Coordinates of C-alpha atoms and ligand atoms in Angstrom, one line a residue:
M1 CA 32.9 12.9 -13.3
K2 CA 31.4 10.3 -15.6
F3 CA 27.9 9.1 -15.3
D4 CA 25.7 6.5 -17.0
T5 CA 22.6 8.7 -16.8
I6 CA 22.0 12.3 -15.9
I7 CA 18.5 13.6 -15.0
Q8 CA 18.9 17.2 -16.0
G9 CA 17.3 20.4 -14.8
G10 CA 14.4 19.1 -12.7
K11 CA 13.0 20.2 -9.4
L12 CA 14.2 17.7 -6.8
V13 CA 11.5 17.2 -4.2
S14 CA 12.3 15.7 -0.9
A15 CA 10.1 15.3 2.2
T16 CA 11.3 18.7 3.4
E17 CA 12.5 20.9 0.5
T18 CA 12.5 21.5 -3.2
T19 CA 15.7 22.4 -5.1
R20 CA 16.7 22.7 -8.7
A21 CA 19.6 20.3 -9.6
D22 CA 20.8 17.5 -11.8
I23 CA 21.2 13.9 -10.7
G24 CA 24.1 11.9 -11.9
I25 CA 23.7 8.1 -11.8
R26 CA 26.4 5.5 -11.9
G27 CA 25.5 1.9 -12.0
E28 CA 22.5 1.4 -9.6
K29 CA 23.2 4.4 -7.4
I30 CA 22.9 8.1 -7.2
A31 CA 26.5 9.3 -7.6
A32 CA 26.1 13.1 -7.6
I33 CA 23.6 15.8 -7.1
G34 CA 24.4 19.3 -8.4
V35 CA 24.1 21.8 -11.2
G36 CA 25.8 21.5 -14.5
L37 CA 26.5 17.7 -14.3
A38 CA 25.9 17.3 -18.0
K39 CA 28.6 19.8 -19.0
G40 CA 30.4 18.8 -22.2
N41 CA 27.3 16.9 -23.4
G42 CA 27.4 14.6 -20.4
Q43 CA 30.5 12.8 -21.8
G44 CA 28.4 10.0 -23.2
A45 CA 25.8 9.7 -20.4
K46 CA 22.2 9.2 -21.3
I47 CA 20.4 12.5 -20.6
I48 CA 16.9 12.6 -19.3
D49 CA 15.4 16.1 -19.7
A50 CA 13.5 17.0 -16.5
K51 CA 13.1 20.7 -17.1
G52 CA 9.7 21.9 -15.7
R53 CA 9.3 18.5 -14.0
Y54 CA 9.3 17.2 -10.4
V55 CA 12.0 14.6 -9.7
I56 CA 11.1 12.5 -6.7
P57 CA 12.3 9.3 -5.0
G58 CA 10.3 6.4 -6.4
G59 CA 7.0 5.8 -4.6
I60 CA 6.9 2.9 -2.1
D61 CA 3.7 1.0 -1.6
V62 CA 4.0 -1.0 1.6
H63 CA 0.6 -2.7 1.3
V64 CA 0.2 -4.9 -1.8
H65 CA -1.3 -8.3 -2.6
L66 CA -0.1 -9.9 -5.8
E67 CA -1.5 -13.2 -7.0
L68 CA -3.2 -13.7 -3.7
P69 CA -5.5 -16.8 -3.4
F70 CA -8.5 -15.1 -1.6
C71 CA -12.3 -15.3 -1.5
G72 CA -12.4 -18.5 -3.7
T73 CA -10.2 -17.0 -6.5
T74 CA -6.8 -15.5 -7.0
S75 CA -6.2 -11.8 -7.4
S76 CA -5.6 -10.9 -11.0
D77 CA -2.4 -8.8 -10.7
N78 CA 0.7 -10.9 -10.3
Y79 CA 4.4 -9.9 -10.2
D80 CA 4.4 -9.3 -13.9
S81 CA 1.4 -7.0 -14.4
G82 CA 1.5 -5.6 -10.8
T83 CA 5.1 -4.4 -11.0
K84 CA 4.6 -3.0 -14.5
A85 CA 1.6 -1.1 -13.2
A86 CA 3.6 0.1 -10.2
A87 CA 6.4 1.4 -12.5
C88 CA 4.0 3.3 -14.7
G89 CA 2.6 4.9 -11.5
G90 CA 6.1 5.9 -10.4
V91 CA 6.3 3.3 -7.7
T92 CA 9.7 1.6 -7.5
S93 CA 9.3 -0.6 -4.4
L94 CA 6.5 -2.6 -3.0
I95 CA 5.9 -4.8 0.1
D96 CA 3.5 -7.8 -0.3
F97 CA 2.3 -10.1 2.4
A98 CA 3.5 -13.7 2.5
I99 CA 0.6 -15.6 4.0
P100 CA 0.7 -19.2 5.2
Y101 CA -2.3 -21.4 4.0
G102 CA -3.6 -24.4 6.0
K103 CA -0.8 -25.9 8.0
E104 CA 2.0 -24.1 6.2
S105 CA 4.9 -22.6 8.1
V106 CA 5.8 -18.9 7.8
Q107 CA 9.0 -20.1 6.0
Q108 CA 6.9 -22.0 3.4
A109 CA 4.8 -18.8 2.9
V110 CA 7.9 -16.7 2.4
D111 CA 9.3 -19.3 0.0
N112 CA 6.0 -19.4 -2.0
W113 CA 6.1 -15.6 -2.3
H114 CA 9.7 -15.6 -3.4
A115 CA 8.7 -18.1 -6.1
R116 CA 5.9 -15.8 -7.3
A117 CA 8.2 -12.8 -7.6
E118 CA 11.5 -14.3 -8.8
G119 CA 12.1 -13.8 -12.5
K120 CA 8.9 -11.8 -12.9
A121 CA 9.2 -8.6 -10.8
C122 CA 10.1 -5.5 -12.7
I123 CA 10.7 -3.4 -9.5
D124 CA 12.1 -4.2 -6.1
Y125 CA 9.9 -5.9 -3.5
S126 CA 9.8 -7.2 0.0
F127 CA 7.3 -9.1 2.1
H128 CA 5.6 -8.8 5.5
A129 CA 5.3 -12.3 7.0
A130 CA 1.8 -13.2 8.1
I131 CA 1.3 -15.0 11.4
T132 CA -1.9 -17.1 11.2
D133 CA -1.2 -19.7 14.0
W134 CA 0.6 -18.0 16.9
A135 CA 1.6 -21.2 18.7
R136 CA 3.5 -22.6 15.7
H137 CA 4.5 -19.4 13.9
S138 CA 6.0 -17.6 16.8
K139 CA 8.9 -20.0 16.8
E140 CA 9.9 -18.8 13.4
I141 CA 10.2 -15.1 14.1
D142 CA 13.9 -15.1 14.6
K143 CA 14.6 -17.1 11.5
I144 CA 12.4 -14.9 9.3
M145 CA 13.9 -11.7 10.7
D146 CA 17.4 -13.0 9.8
Q147 CA 16.2 -13.1 6.2
G148 CA 15.6 -9.3 6.1
I149 CA 11.9 -9.5 7.0
P150 CA 11.4 -7.5 10.3
T151 CA 7.6 -6.8 9.9
F152 CA 4.9 -9.3 10.7
K153 CA 1.2 -9.2 10.0
E154 CA -1.8 -10.4 12.0
F155 CA -5.4 -10.2 10.9
M156 CA -8.0 -9.6 13.6
I157 CA -10.7 -11.0 11.2
Y158 CA -10.7 -13.8 8.5
A159 CA -11.6 -16.8 10.7
A160 CA -13.1 -18.6 7.7
Q161 CA -9.7 -18.3 5.8
G162 CA -7.9 -19.6 8.9
W163 CA -5.9 -16.4 9.2
Q164 CA -7.5 -14.8 12.3
S165 CA -5.4 -13.8 15.3
D166 CA -7.0 -13.3 18.7
D167 CA -5.8 -11.0 21.5
D168 CA -3.2 -13.5 22.8
A169 CA -1.5 -13.5 19.4
V170 CA -1.5 -9.7 19.1
F171 CA -0.2 -9.4 22.6
G172 CA 2.4 -12.2 22.2
A173 CA 3.7 -10.8 18.9
L174 CA 4.0 -7.3 20.2
E175 CA 6.0 -8.5 23.2
M176 CA 8.3 -10.7 21.2
L177 CA 8.9 -8.2 18.4
R178 CA 9.7 -5.5 21.0
E179 CA 12.7 -7.6 22.2
R180 CA 13.9 -8.1 18.6
N181 CA 13.2 -4.6 17.2
G182 CA 10.6 -5.8 14.8
M183 CA 7.1 -4.4 14.1
L184 CA 3.6 -5.9 14.1
C185 CA 1.2 -4.8 11.3
V186 CA -2.4 -5.4 12.1
H187 CA -5.6 -5.6 10.1
A188 CA -7.9 -4.1 12.7
E189 CA -11.6 -5.0 12.4
S190 CA -13.8 -6.3 15.2
S191 CA -14.7 -9.9 14.2
K192 CA -17.4 -10.8 16.7
V193 CA -19.7 -7.8 16.0
L194 CA -18.9 -7.9 12.3
D195 CA -20.0 -11.5 12.1
A196 CA -23.1 -10.7 14.1
L197 CA -24.0 -8.0 11.7
I198 CA -23.3 -10.2 8.7
A199 CA -25.5 -12.9 10.1
K200 CA -28.3 -10.4 10.8
Y201 CA -28.4 -9.2 7.1
H202 CA -27.5 -12.5 5.4
N203 CA -31.0 -13.4 4.3
K204 CA -32.8 -13.4 0.9
K205 CA -35.1 -10.4 1.8
D206 CA -32.3 -8.0 2.9
M207 CA -30.0 -9.1 0.1
K208 CA -32.7 -8.4 -2.5
T209 CA -33.5 -5.0 -0.9
Y210 CA -30.0 -3.7 -0.2
G211 CA -27.7 -5.6 -2.6
A212 CA -24.0 -4.5 -2.3
R213 CA -25.0 -1.8 0.2
L214 CA -25.0 -4.6 2.8
H215 CA -21.2 -4.6 2.5
T216 CA -21.1 -1.2 4.0
M217 CA -24.1 -1.7 6.3
T218 CA -22.3 -4.6 8.0
R219 CA -19.0 -2.8 8.4
P220 CA -19.8 0.5 10.2
H221 CA -16.9 2.7 11.4
Y222 CA -17.1 1.3 14.9
I223 CA -16.0 -2.1 13.6
E224 CA -12.6 -0.7 12.8
A225 CA -12.4 1.7 15.7
E226 CA -12.9 -1.0 18.4
A227 CA -10.2 -3.2 16.9
I228 CA -7.8 -0.3 16.6
E229 CA -8.5 0.6 20.3
R230 CA -7.8 -3.0 21.4
A231 CA -4.6 -3.3 19.4
I232 CA -3.4 0.0 20.8
H233 CA -4.1 -1.3 24.2
W234 CA -1.8 -4.3 23.7
A235 CA 0.9 -2.0 22.2
R236 CA 0.6 0.3 25.2
V237 CA 1.1 -2.5 27.8
T238 CA 3.8 -4.4 25.9
G239 CA 5.7 -1.4 24.6
G240 CA 5.8 -3.2 21.2
K241 CA 5.7 -1.4 17.8
L242 CA 2.3 -1.5 16.1
F243 CA 1.4 -0.5 12.6
I244 CA -2.3 -0.2 11.7
V245 CA -2.7 -1.1 8.1
H246 CA -5.3 0.3 5.7
M247 CA -6.9 2.7 8.3
S248 CA -10.2 4.0 7.0
T249 CA -11.9 5.9 9.8
A250 CA -11.8 9.3 11.5
Q251 CA -12.1 7.5 14.8
G252 CA -9.1 5.4 14.0
A253 CA -7.1 8.6 13.3
D254 CA -8.2 10.1 16.6
L255 CA -7.3 7.0 18.6
V256 CA -3.8 6.8 16.9
K257 CA -3.2 10.5 17.5
R258 CA -4.1 10.2 21.2
A259 CA -2.0 7.1 21.7
Q260 CA 1.0 8.6 20.0
S261 CA 0.7 11.7 22.3
E262 CA 0.8 9.3 25.2
G263 CA 4.0 7.7 24.0
V264 CA 2.5 4.4 22.6
Q265 CA 4.5 3.1 19.6
V266 CA 1.8 3.1 17.1
L267 CA 1.8 4.1 13.5
A268 CA -0.9 4.0 10.9
E269 CA -1.2 4.1 7.1
T270 CA -4.3 4.9 5.1
C271 CA -4.9 3.9 1.5
A272 CA -5.7 6.1 -1.5
Q273 CA -9.2 4.8 -1.8
Y274 CA -10.1 5.9 1.7
L275 CA -9.0 9.4 0.8
V276 CA -11.1 9.9 -2.3
L277 CA -14.0 7.3 -2.4
D278 CA -16.9 7.1 -0.1
D279 CA -19.6 4.5 0.7
S280 CA -22.1 6.1 -1.7
V281 CA -20.4 3.9 -4.4
F282 CA -22.3 0.9 -3.1
A283 CA -25.6 2.3 -4.2
N284 CA -24.5 2.1 -7.8
K285 CA -25.3 -0.8 -10.2
D286 CA -21.7 -1.9 -10.1
G287 CA -21.2 -1.1 -6.4
H288 CA -20.0 -4.6 -5.6
L289 CA -16.8 -3.9 -7.6
F290 CA -15.7 -1.5 -4.9
A291 CA -16.0 -4.0 -2.0
C292 CA -12.8 -4.2 0.0
Q293 CA -12.0 -4.8 3.7
P294 CA -12.3 -2.4 5.4
Q295 CA -14.7 -0.8 3.0
V296 CA -14.6 2.9 2.0
K297 CA -16.3 5.0 4.6
R298 CA -17.9 8.5 4.8
P299 CA -16.8 11.9 3.5
K300 CA -16.1 12.9 7.1
D301 CA -13.7 10.0 7.4
Q302 CA -11.9 11.1 4.2
K303 CA -11.6 14.6 5.6
R304 CA -10.1 13.4 8.9
L305 CA -7.6 11.1 7.1
W306 CA -6.3 14.0 5.0
A307 CA -5.9 16.0 8.2
G308 CA -4.1 13.1 9.8
L309 CA -1.6 13.0 6.9
K310 CA -1.0 16.7 7.2
D311 CA -0.6 16.5 11.0
G312 CA 1.4 13.3 11.1
E313 CA -0.7 10.7 12.9
V314 CA -1.2 9.0 9.5
C315 CA 2.4 8.3 8.4
S316 CA 1.9 7.0 4.8
V317 CA -0.4 6.2 2.0
S318 CA -0.5 2.8 0.3
T319 CA -3.0 0.9 -1.8
D320 CA -3.9 -2.5 -0.5
T321 CA -3.8 -3.5 -4.1
C322 CA -5.8 -6.7 -4.5
T323 CA -7.2 -6.7 -8.0
F324 CA -10.2 -8.7 -9.2
T325 CA -11.7 -8.5 -12.7
T326 CA -15.4 -7.9 -13.2
K327 CA -15.8 -11.6 -14.0
Q328 CA -14.2 -12.5 -10.7
K329 CA -16.3 -9.9 -8.8
A330 CA -19.5 -11.2 -10.6
T331 CA -19.3 -14.5 -8.6
W332 CA -21.1 -12.6 -5.8
K333 CA -24.5 -13.1 -7.6
G334 CA -26.2 -10.8 -5.2
D335 CA -24.7 -12.3 -2.0
F336 CA -22.5 -9.6 -0.3
T337 CA -20.6 -12.3 1.6
K338 CA -19.3 -13.8 -1.6
I339 CA -17.7 -10.7 -3.3
P340 CA -13.9 -11.1 -3.9
M341 CA -12.6 -8.3 -1.7
G342 CA -10.2 -5.7 -3.0
M343 CA -9.4 -3.3 -5.8
P344 CA -6.5 -2.3 -8.1
G345 CA -4.4 0.6 -6.9
L346 CA -0.6 0.5 -7.6
E347 CA -0.8 2.5 -10.9
T348 CA -2.9 5.3 -9.4
L349 CA -1.4 5.8 -5.9
L350 CA 0.9 8.7 -6.7
P351 CA -1.5 10.4 -9.1
I352 CA -4.5 10.2 -6.6
V353 CA -2.5 11.6 -3.7
Y354 CA -0.9 14.3 -6.0
T355 CA -4.1 15.4 -7.7
H356 CA -6.4 15.3 -4.7
G357 CA -3.8 16.2 -2.1
V358 CA -1.3 18.6 -3.7
L359 CA -3.4 20.2 -6.4
K360 CA -6.3 20.6 -4.0
R361 CA -3.9 22.1 -1.4
R362 CA -4.5 19.5 1.2
L363 CA -0.8 18.6 1.2
T364 CA 2.4 20.3 0.0
V365 CA 4.4 18.7 -2.7
N366 CA 7.0 17.8 0.0
Q367 CA 4.3 16.2 2.1
W368 CA 3.2 14.1 -0.9
V369 CA 6.8 12.8 -1.3
D370 CA 7.0 12.2 2.5
K371 CA 3.8 10.2 2.7
C372 CA 4.3 8.2 -0.5
C373 CA 8.1 7.8 -0.7
T374 CA 10.2 8.8 2.3
S375 CA 8.0 7.9 5.3
P376 CA 7.2 4.4 4.0
A377 CA 10.9 3.7 3.5
K378 CA 11.7 4.8 7.0
V379 CA 8.8 3.1 8.7
M380 CA 9.5 -0.2 6.9
G381 CA 13.2 -0.2 7.4
M382 CA 14.5 0.6 3.9
F383 CA 15.8 4.1 4.5
P384 CA 18.2 5.6 3.2
R385 CA 18.7 2.9 0.5
K386 CA 15.2 3.8 -0.7
G387 CA 12.9 6.8 -0.2
I388 CA 15.3 9.6 -0.7
L389 CA 17.4 11.3 -3.5
R390 CA 20.8 11.2 -1.8
I391 CA 24.3 10.2 -3.0
G392 CA 24.7 6.5 -2.3
S393 CA 21.0 5.7 -2.4
D394 CA 19.5 3.5 -5.0
A395 CA 18.7 5.5 -8.1
D396 CA 14.9 4.8 -7.8
I397 CA 13.5 7.9 -9.3
A398 CA 10.2 9.2 -10.9
V399 CA 10.0 12.2 -13.1
I400 CA 6.6 13.8 -12.9
H401 CA 4.9 16.6 -14.8
P402 CA 3.3 19.0 -12.3
T403 CA 0.1 19.8 -14.1
K404 CA -0.5 17.5 -17.1
K405 CA -3.5 15.3 -16.4
R406 CA -4.2 12.0 -18.0
K407 CA -7.5 10.2 -18.0
V408 CA -7.7 6.9 -16.1
D409 CA -8.7 4.2 -18.5
W410 CA -8.2 0.5 -17.6
R411 CA -7.8 -0.3 -21.3
K412 CA -4.6 1.7 -21.5
M413 CA -3.1 0.6 -18.1
E414 CA -0.7 -2.2 -17.1
T415 CA -3.0 -3.3 -14.3
N416 CA -4.6 -6.6 -15.1
S417 CA -8.2 -5.5 -14.8
D418 CA -11.2 -4.7 -17.0
W419 CA -12.4 -2.0 -14.7
N420 CA -10.9 0.7 -12.5
P421 CA -12.3 2.4 -9.4
Y422 CA -11.2 5.8 -10.9
Q423 CA -12.2 5.1 -14.5
G424 CA -12.6 8.4 -16.4
W425 CA -10.9 10.5 -13.6
Q426 CA -8.4 13.1 -14.8
L427 CA -5.3 12.7 -12.8
A428 CA -1.9 14.4 -12.8
G429 CA 1.1 12.9 -11.0
A430 CA 1.8 9.8 -13.1
A431 CA 5.4 9.0 -14.0
E432 CA 6.6 10.3 -17.3
H433 CA 9.8 8.5 -16.6
T434 CA 10.7 5.9 -13.9
L435 CA 14.1 4.6 -13.0
S436 CA 14.7 1.5 -10.9
R437 CA 18.2 1.1 -9.5
G438 CA 19.6 3.2 -12.3
T439 CA 17.7 1.5 -15.1
Q440 CA 15.0 3.4 -17.0
I441 CA 11.8 1.3 -16.8
V442 CA 9.3 3.9 -17.9
K443 CA 9.8 6.3 -20.8
N444 CA 7.2 8.8 -21.9
Y445 CA 4.6 7.1 -19.8
K446 CA 5.3 3.7 -21.4
F447 CA 6.8 0.7 -19.6
I448 CA 10.2 -0.3 -21.1
G449 CA 11.6 -2.4 -18.3
R450 CA 12.0 -6.1 -18.0
N451 CA 10.8 -9.0 -15.9
G452 CA 13.4 -10.2 -13.4
H453 CA 15.0 -6.8 -12.9
G454 CA 13.3 -6.4 -9.5
Q455 CA 15.2 -7.7 -6.5
F456 CA 14.2 -8.7 -3.0
I457 CA 14.9 -5.9 -0.5
K458 CA 16.4 -6.9 2.8
R459 CA 15.0 -4.7 5.5
S460 CA 15.9 -3.9 9.2
N461 CA 14.9 -1.6 12.0
P462 CA 11.3 -0.7 11.2
G463 CA 9.4 2.0 12.9
M464 CA 9.6 5.8 12.9
K465 CA 12.9 7.1 14.1
Ligands
URP1 O1 -10.2 -6.2 0.6 C1 -9.0 -6.4 0.8 N1 -8.4 -5.4 1.5 N2 -8.3 -7.4 0.4 C2 -7.0 -7.8 0.7 C3 -6.9 -8.5 2.1 C4 -6.7 -7.5 3.2 O2 -7.4 -7.6 4.2 O3 -5.9 -6.6 3.1
ZN2 ZN1 -6.4 -6.3 5.5
ZN3 ZN1 -4.3 -6.0 2.5

């Protein structure tokens, strides 16, 4: 059999097992898996030596914001820098959020996001469609689903941005999507109490005393927990599929676990930052850089989220990448309500979960692949085209050294940022080589791909099967 590329001699890691084999790639697909594929010098195939390396399905980050107009500015990673960063981190597919602004329709938002990505993206991508005006946007659900977008997003906060959904919209979307086999993703934070806490502390004296700590003081864990509880309630009564995005609390994980055991169709992701950072960061001089929504919580929340990954109630890890430079973040000028919210993450997702999960024995190497590659593909309706090393699947593959650590340094990264939340951390698990649909886009830790290679992924049938 002739191949274009052979990945030779690596340890193939799936969500359930690890085997030693070669992978033969023809065109954009995996054409063969077996030993000795490179016999006779591979008959002209390009050989990628993977001896002593893990070979995994490319990572899938299902929660990304590229070039997002937000908090008075635009997030600094776009489809150029963001997808290059992803590739260097071993991530080969991402899902962004197409969000309507003002009176825009969902279709306009989707078209806007296509325009951002086309010709620029270096890896494959998809969008969740945000619903910000239920009465108008609900009429577009069928049309958007026909375009290969079966997942919709509602925010339970963000009234000022005009994005907020109330209970009627969450209830209505869950009901409607149940009929159509779609899924509702929800940003769960409790807006009324959150706004009351912000109002309480938004004064000169407290801002001078507490600085960036007010970000965490106004977003205690119960802000997330109440909203998750309410969203689960609507999933329970409607029977609709609910996906809690960027879950950051122990209480959230408890609520999801209990609801799942009662048969409610609820899934939850967490993000890398909630697993390894805690709210002590806000006491530092540069604490405002770490502000995101929800903000990072307490060590006991981290512990519970790791346990949730292991036990299954937390189905995947993503990043909520929403990068802002120090200059953009500096516009806060001491006012915690004016910090551009979000952090970079795509380039460090697999390394963070590998180093702090697998190397610290919180997860097995197979669970790492499950939570960062396979489960996201299944939950978001891309499996088995993505998320697995299988004959016929896209040849989206990362080759990873099991122990070699590299120091995080924003100066040497593709991410468009002049700081990094993990600056100076020693992380293993970055991609030595990455392939996207059969094309090598990272070689020896360096990006070698091209803009426009990435394609829109049509998805269907989301939810855990
Ligand atoms: O702070 C964050 N997470 N920014 C992006 C918007 C969101 O809520 O996901
Ligand atoms: Zn959010
Ligand atoms: Zn987000």
